[in-house]
């Protein structure tokens, strides 16, 4: 009976720790950067071509931040998962990795091609801003799904 209590206690502490850790990483690193980008999209709609480069650099910086923060998040998540005794085939872990893989593919395909059109003959100001705005919110939704999976830990199978 004592072993069960210790295991339950360890998992409860793990749950609280991962909830706070992932909330910190996701909200303050990932989501914050992209929410700022969504805010920049509103300003970009009315910005002149001379005012656009700082906004473009902000997007590139947010993408870089997300890529590097993702490495820390994955490494710490694997260590915490191992420490708490979760298995790789646990439903929320499998789904989190699937959504994470989808977000990596989305990040690579959504922003780079769009940002590369800036200052080229294919550049259309309003279409450019609309694409960035829509793709930013799509990425935020993917991140929030991952956050929910990691914090709520739903048992789906």
Coordinates of N, CA and C in Angstrom, one line a residue:
X1 N 0.8 -1.2 0.0 CA 0.0 0.0 0.0 C 0.9 1.2 0.0
X2 N 2.0 1.2 0.7 CA 2.8 2.4 0.8 C 3.4 2.7 -0.5
X3 N 3.8 1.7 -1.3 CA 4.4 1.9 -2.7 C 3.4 2.6 -3.6
X4 N 2.1 2.2 -3.5 CA 1.1 2.9 -4.3 C 1.0 4.3 -3.9
X5 N 1.0 4.6 -2.7 CA 0.9 6.0 -2.2 C 2.1 6.9 -2.7
X6 N 3.3 6.3 -2.7 CA 4.5 7.0 -3.1 C 4.4 7.2 -4.6
X7 N 4.0 6.2 -5.4 CA 3.9 6.3 -6.8 C 2.8 7.4 -7.2
X8 N 1.7 7.3 -6.5 CA 0.6 8.3 -6.8 C 1.1 9.7 -6.4
X9 N 1.8 9.8 -5.3 CA 2.3 11.1 -4.9 C 3.4 11.6 -5.9
X10 N 4.2 10.7 -6.4 CA 5.3 11.1 -7.4 C 4.6 11.6 -8.6
X11 N 3.6 10.9 -9.1 CA 2.9 11.3 -10.3 C 2.1 12.6 -10.1
X12 N 1.6 12.8 -8.9 CA 0.9 14.1 -8.7 C 1.9 15.3 -8.7
X13 N 3.0 15.1 -8.1 CA 4.1 16.1 -8.1 C 4.6 16.3 -9.5
X14 N 4.8 15.2 -10.3 CA 5.2 15.3 -11.7 C 4.1 16.1 -12.5
X15 N 2.9 15.8 -12.3 CA 1.8 16.5 -13.0 C 1.8 18.0 -12.7
X16 N 2.0 18.4 -11.5 CA 2.0 19.8 -11.1 C 3.3 20.5 -11.7
X17 N 4.4 19.7 -11.7 CA 5.6 20.3 -12.2 C 5.6 20.4 -13.7
X18 N 5.1 19.4 -14.4 CA 5.0 19.5 -15.9 C 4.0 20.5 -16.3
X19 N 2.9 20.6 -15.6 CA 1.9 21.6 -15.9 C 2.5 23.0 -15.8
X20 N 3.2 23.3 -14.8 CA 3.8 24.7 -14.6 C 4.9 24.9 -15.6
X21 N 5.8 23.8 -15.8 CA 6.9 24.0 -16.8 C 6.4 24.2 -18.2
X22 N 5.5 23.4 -18.6 CA 5.0 23.5 -20.0 C 4.2 24.8 -20.2
X23 N 3.4 25.2 -19.2 CA 2.7 26.4 -19.3 C 3.6 27.6 -19.5
X24 N 4.7 27.5 -18.7 CA 5.7 28.6 -18.8 C 6.3 28.6 -20.2
X25 N 6.8 27.5 -20.6 CA 7.5 27.4 -21.9 C 6.5 27.8 -23.1
X26 N 5.4 27.2 -23.1 CA 4.4 27.4 -24.2 C 3.9 28.8 -24.2
X27 N 3.4 29.3 -23.1 CA 2.8 30.6 -23.0 C 3.8 31.8 -23.2
X28 N 4.9 31.7 -22.5 CA 5.8 32.8 -22.4 C 6.9 32.8 -23.5
X29 N 7.2 31.6 -24.1 CA 8.2 31.5 -25.1 C 7.5 31.4 -26.5
X30 N 6.7 30.4 -26.7 CA 6.1 30.1 -28.0 C 5.0 31.0 -28.3
X31 N 3.9 30.9 -27.5 CA 2.7 31.6 -27.9 C 2.9 33.1 -27.8
X32 N 3.6 33.6 -26.8 CA 3.8 35.0 -26.7 C 4.5 35.6 -28.0
X33 N 5.5 34.9 -28.5 CA 6.2 35.4 -29.7 C 5.2 35.4 -30.9
X34 N 4.4 34.4 -31.0 CA 3.5 34.4 -32.2 C 2.3 35.3 -31.9
X35 N 1.9 35.6 -30.7 CA 0.8 36.5 -30.5 C 1.3 37.9 -30.8
X36 N 2.6 38.2 -30.5 CA 3.2 39.5 -30.9 C 3.2 39.6 -32.4
X37 N 3.5 38.5 -33.1 CA 3.5 38.5 -34.5 C 2.1 38.8 -35.1
X38 N 1.1 38.2 -34.5 CA -0.3 38.5 -34.9 C -0.6 40.0 -34.7
X39 N -0.1 40.6 -33.6 CA -0.2 42.0 -33.4 C 0.5 42.8 -34.5
X40 N 1.7 42.3 -34.9 CA 2.5 43.0 -35.9 C 1.7 42.9 -37.3
X41 N 1.0 41.9 -37.5 CA 0.3 41.7 -38.8 C -0.7 42.9 -38.9
X42 N -1.4 43.3 -37.8 CA -2.3 44.4 -37.9 C -1.6 45.7 -38.3
X43 N -0.4 45.9 -37.7 CA 0.3 47.1 -38.1 C 0.9 47.0 -39.5
X44 N 1.2 45.8 -40.0 CA 1.7 45.6 -41.3 C 0.7 45.9 -42.4
X45 N -0.6 45.8 -42.1 CA -1.6 46.1 -43.1 C -1.5 47.5 -43.6
X46 N -1.1 48.4 -42.7 CA -1.1 49.8 -43.1 C 0.3 50.4 -43.2
X47 N 1.3 49.5 -43.0 CA 2.7 50.0 -43.1 C 3.2 50.2 -44.5
X48 N 4.0 51.1 -44.7 CA 4.6 51.4 -46.0 C 5.7 50.3 -46.2
X49 N 6.2 50.2 -47.5 CA 7.3 49.3 -47.8 C 8.5 49.6 -47.0
X50 N 8.8 50.8 -46.7 CA 10.0 51.2 -45.9 C 9.8 50.8 -44.4
X51 N 8.6 50.7 -44.0 CA 8.4 50.3 -42.6 C 8.3 48.8 -42.4
X52 N 8.3 48.0 -43.4 CA 8.1 46.5 -43.4 C 9.3 45.7 -42.8
X53 N 10.5 46.1 -43.1 CA 11.7 45.2 -42.7 C 11.7 44.9 -41.2
X54 N 11.4 45.9 -40.3 CA 11.4 45.5 -38.9 C 10.4 44.4 -38.5
X55 N 9.2 44.5 -39.1 CA 8.2 43.5 -38.9 C 8.6 42.1 -39.4
X56 N 9.2 42.1 -40.6 CA 9.7 40.9 -41.2 C 10.8 40.3 -40.2
X57 N 11.7 41.1 -39.7 CA 12.7 40.6 -38.8 C 12.1 40.1 -37.5
X58 N 11.0 40.7 -37.1 CA 10.3 40.2 -35.9 C 9.7 38.8 -36.1
X59 N 9.2 38.6 -37.3 CA 8.7 37.2 -37.6 C 9.8 36.2 -37.6
X60 N 10.9 36.6 -38.3 CA 12.1 35.7 -38.4 C 12.6 35.4 -37.0
X61 N 12.6 36.4 -36.1 CA 13.1 36.2 -34.7 C 12.2 35.3 -33.9
X62 N 10.9 35.4 -34.1 CA 9.9 34.6 -33.5 C 10.1 33.1 -33.9
X63 N 10.3 32.9 -35.2 CA 10.5 31.6 -35.7 C 11.7 31.0 -35.1
X64 N 12.8 31.7 -35.0 CA 14.0 31.2 -34.4 C 13.8 30.9 -33.0
X65 N 13.1 31.8 -32.2 CA 12.9 31.5 -30.8 C 12.1 30.2 -30.6
X66 N 11.1 30.0 -31.5 CA 10.3 28.8 -31.4 C 11.1 27.6 -31.7
X67 N 11.9 27.6 -32.7 CA 12.8 26.5 -33.0 C 13.7 26.1 -31.8
X68 N 14.4 27.1 -31.3 CA 15.3 26.8 -30.2 C 14.6 26.5 -28.9
X69 N 13.5 27.1 -28.6 CA 12.8 26.7 -27.4 C 12.2 25.3 -27.5
X70 N 11.8 25.0 -28.7 CA 11.3 23.6 -28.9 C 12.3 22.5 -28.5
X71 N 13.6 22.8 -28.8 CA 14.6 21.8 -28.4 C 14.6 21.6 -26.8
X72 N 14.5 22.7 -26.1 CA 14.5 22.6 -24.6 C 13.2 21.9 -24.2
X73 N 12.1 22.3 -24.8 CA 10.8 21.7 -24.4 C 10.8 20.2 -24.6
X74 N 11.3 19.7 -25.8 CA 11.3 18.3 -26.1 C 12.2 17.5 -25.1
X75 N 13.4 18.1 -25.0 CA 14.4 17.4 -24.1 C 13.9 17.3 -22.7
X76 N 13.4 18.4 -22.1 CA 12.8 18.4 -20.8 C 11.6 17.5 -20.6
X77 N 10.8 17.5 -21.7 CA 9.6 16.6 -21.7 C 9.9 15.2 -21.6
X78 N 11.0 14.8 -22.4 CA 11.4 13.4 -22.4 C 12.0 13.0 -21.1
X79 N 12.8 13.9 -20.5 CA 13.3 13.6 -19.2 C 12.2 13.4 -18.1
X80 N 11.3 14.3 -18.1 CA 10.2 14.3 -17.1 C 9.3 13.1 -17.4
X81 N 9.1 12.7 -18.6 CA 8.3 11.5 -18.9 C 9.0 10.3 -18.4
X82 N 10.3 10.2 -18.6 CA 11.0 9.1 -18.1 C 11.0 9.0 -16.6
X83 N 11.2 10.2 -16.0 CA 11.3 10.2 -14.5 C 9.9 9.8 -13.9
X84 N 8.8 10.2 -14.5 CA 7.5 9.9 -13.9 C 7.1 8.4 -14.3
X85 N 7.8 7.8 -15.2 CA 7.4 6.4 -15.5 C 6.3 6.2 -16.6
X86 N 6.1 7.3 -17.4 CA 5.1 7.1 -18.5 C 5.8 6.3 -19.6
X87 N 4.9 5.6 -20.3 CA 5.4 4.8 -21.5 C 5.2 5.6 -22.8
X88 N 6.0 5.3 -23.8 CA 6.0 5.9 -25.1 C 4.7 5.8 -25.8
X89 N 4.0 4.7 -25.5 CA 2.7 4.4 -26.2 C 1.5 5.0 -25.4
X90 N 1.7 5.8 -24.4 CA 0.6 6.5 -23.7 C -0.1 7.4 -24.7
X91 N -1.4 7.5 -24.7 CA -2.1 8.2 -25.7 C -1.7 9.7 -25.8
X92 N -1.7 10.3 -24.7 CA -1.4 11.8 -24.8 C 0.1 12.0 -25.3
X93 N 1.0 11.1 -25.0 CA 2.4 11.3 -25.5 C 2.4 11.1 -27.0
X94 N 1.8 10.0 -27.5 CA 1.8 9.8 -28.9 C 1.2 10.9 -29.6
X95 N 0.0 11.4 -29.2 CA -0.7 12.5 -29.8 C 0.1 13.8 -29.8
X96 N 0.8 14.0 -28.6 CA 1.7 15.2 -28.5 C 2.8 15.2 -29.5
X97 N 3.4 14.0 -29.7 CA 4.5 13.9 -30.7 C 4.0 14.1 -32.1
X98 N 2.8 13.6 -32.4 CA 2.2 13.7 -33.7 C 1.9 15.2 -34.0
X99 N 1.3 15.9 -33.0 CA 1.0 17.3 -33.2 C 2.3 18.1 -33.3
X100 N 3.3 17.7 -32.5 CA 4.5 18.4 -32.6 C 5.2 18.3 -33.9
X101 N 5.1 17.0 -34.5 CA 5.7 16.8 -35.8 C 4.9 17.6 -36.9
X102 N 3.6 17.7 -36.7 CA 2.8 18.5 -37.7 C 3.1 20.0 -37.5
X103 N 3.4 20.4 -36.3 CA 3.7 21.8 -36.1 C 5.1 22.2 -36.7
X104 N 6.0 21.2 -36.6 CA 7.4 21.4 -37.2 C 7.2 21.6 -38.7
X105 N 6.5 20.6 -39.3 CA 6.3 20.7 -40.8 C 5.5 22.0 -41.2
X106 N 4.5 22.3 -40.4 CA 3.8 23.6 -40.6 C 4.7 24.8 -40.5
X107 N 5.5 24.8 -39.5 CA 6.4 26.0 -39.3 C 7.3 26.1 -40.5
X108 N 7.9 25.0 -41.0 CA 8.8 25.1 -42.1 C 8.1 25.5 -43.4
X109 N 6.9 25.0 -43.6 CA 6.2 25.3 -44.9 C 5.3 26.5 -44.9
X110 N 4.9 27.0 -43.7 CA 4.0 28.1 -43.7 C 4.7 29.5 -43.8
X111 N 5.8 29.7 -43.1 CA 6.4 31.0 -42.9 C 7.5 31.3 -43.9
X112 N 8.4 30.3 -44.1 CA 9.6 30.6 -44.9 C 9.2 31.0 -46.3
X113 N 8.4 30.2 -47.0 CA 8.0 30.6 -48.4 C 7.3 31.9 -48.5
X114 N 6.5 32.2 -47.5 CA 5.8 33.5 -47.5 C 6.8 34.6 -47.2
X115 N 7.6 34.5 -46.3 CA 8.6 35.6 -46.0 C 9.6 35.8 -47.1
X116 N 9.9 34.8 -47.9 CA 10.8 34.9 -49.0 C 10.2 35.7 -50.1
X117 N 8.9 35.9 -50.2 CA 8.3 36.7 -51.3 C 8.5 38.2 -51.1
X118 N 8.9 38.6 -49.8 CA 9.0 40.0 -49.6 C 10.1 40.6 -50.5
X119 N 9.8 41.7 -51.1 CA 10.8 42.5 -52.0 C 11.1 41.7 -53.2
X120 N 10.1 40.9 -53.7 CA 10.3 40.2 -55.0 C 9.1 40.6 -55.9
X121 N 9.2 40.3 -57.2 CA 8.1 40.7 -58.0 C 6.8 40.0 -57.7
X122 N 6.8 38.8 -57.0 CA 5.6 38.1 -56.6 C 5.0 38.7 -55.3
X123 N 5.6 39.7 -54.7 CA 5.1 40.3 -53.5 C 3.8 41.1 -53.7
X124 N 2.8 40.7 -52.9 CA 1.5 41.4 -52.9 C 1.3 41.8 -51.4
X125 N 1.3 43.1 -51.1 CA 1.3 43.5 -49.7 C 0.1 42.9 -48.9
X126 N -1.1 43.1 -49.4 CA -2.2 42.6 -48.6 C -2.3 41.1 -48.5
X127 N -2.0 40.4 -49.6 CA -2.0 39.0 -49.5 C -0.9 38.5 -48.6
X128 N 0.3 39.1 -48.6 CA 1.4 38.7 -47.7 C 1.0 38.8 -46.3
X129 N 0.4 40.0 -45.9 CA 0.0 40.2 -44.5 C -1.1 39.2 -44.1
X130 N -2.1 39.0 -45.0 CA -3.2 38.1 -44.7 C -2.7 36.7 -44.5
X131 N -1.7 36.2 -45.3 CA -1.2 34.9 -45.2 C -0.4 34.8 -43.8
X132 N 0.4 35.8 -43.5 CA 1.1 35.7 -42.2 C 0.2 35.7 -41.0
X133 N -0.8 36.5 -41.1 CA -1.8 36.6 -40.0 C -2.5 35.3 -39.8
X134 N -3.0 34.7 -40.9 CA -3.8 33.4 -40.8 C -2.8 32.3 -40.3
X135 N -1.7 32.2 -40.9 CA -0.7 31.1 -40.5 C -0.2 31.3 -39.1
X136 N -0.1 32.5 -38.6 CA 0.3 32.7 -37.2 C -0.8 32.1 -36.3
X137 N -2.0 32.4 -36.5 CA -3.1 31.9 -35.7 C -3.2 30.4 -35.8
X138 N -3.0 29.9 -37.0 CA -3.1 28.4 -37.1 C -2.0 27.8 -36.3
X139 N -0.8 28.4 -36.3 CA 0.3 27.8 -35.5 C 0.0 27.9 -34.0
X140 N -0.5 29.0 -33.6 CA -0.9 29.2 -32.2 C -1.9 28.1 -31.8
X141 N -2.8 27.8 -32.6 CA -3.8 26.7 -32.3 C -3.1 25.4 -32.1
X142 N -2.1 25.1 -33.0 CA -1.4 23.8 -32.9 C -0.6 23.8 -31.6
X143 N 0.0 24.9 -31.2 CA 0.7 25.0 -29.9 C -0.2 24.8 -28.7
X144 N -1.4 25.4 -28.8 CA -2.4 25.2 -27.7 C -2.9 23.8 -27.6
X145 N -3.0 23.1 -28.7 CA -3.4 21.7 -28.7 C -2.3 20.9 -28.0
X146 N -1.1 21.1 -28.3 CA 0.0 20.4 -27.6 C 0.0 20.8 -26.2
X147 N -0.2 22.0 -25.8 CA -0.2 22.4 -24.4 C -1.3 21.6 -23.7
X148 N -2.5 21.6 -24.3 CA -3.6 20.9 -23.6 C -3.3 19.4 -23.4
X149 N -2.7 18.8 -24.5 CA -2.3 17.4 -24.4 C -1.3 17.1 -23.2
X150 N -0.3 18.0 -23.1 CA 0.7 17.8 -22.1 C 0.2 18.1 -20.7
X151 N -0.7 19.0 -20.5 CA -1.2 19.4 -19.2 C -2.4 18.5 -18.8
X152 N -3.3 18.3 -19.6 CA -4.5 17.5 -19.3 C -4.3 16.0 -19.3
X153 N -3.3 15.6 -20.1 CA -2.9 14.2 -20.2 C -4.1 13.3 -20.4
X154 N -4.9 13.5 -21.4 CA -6.1 12.7 -21.6 C -5.8 11.2 -22.0
X155 N -6.5 10.3 -21.4 CA -6.3 8.9 -21.7 C -7.4 8.5 -22.8
X156 N -6.9 8.4 -24.0 CA -7.8 8.1 -25.1 C -7.8 6.6 -25.6
X157 N -6.8 5.9 -25.2 CA -6.7 4.4 -25.4 C -6.0 3.7 -24.3

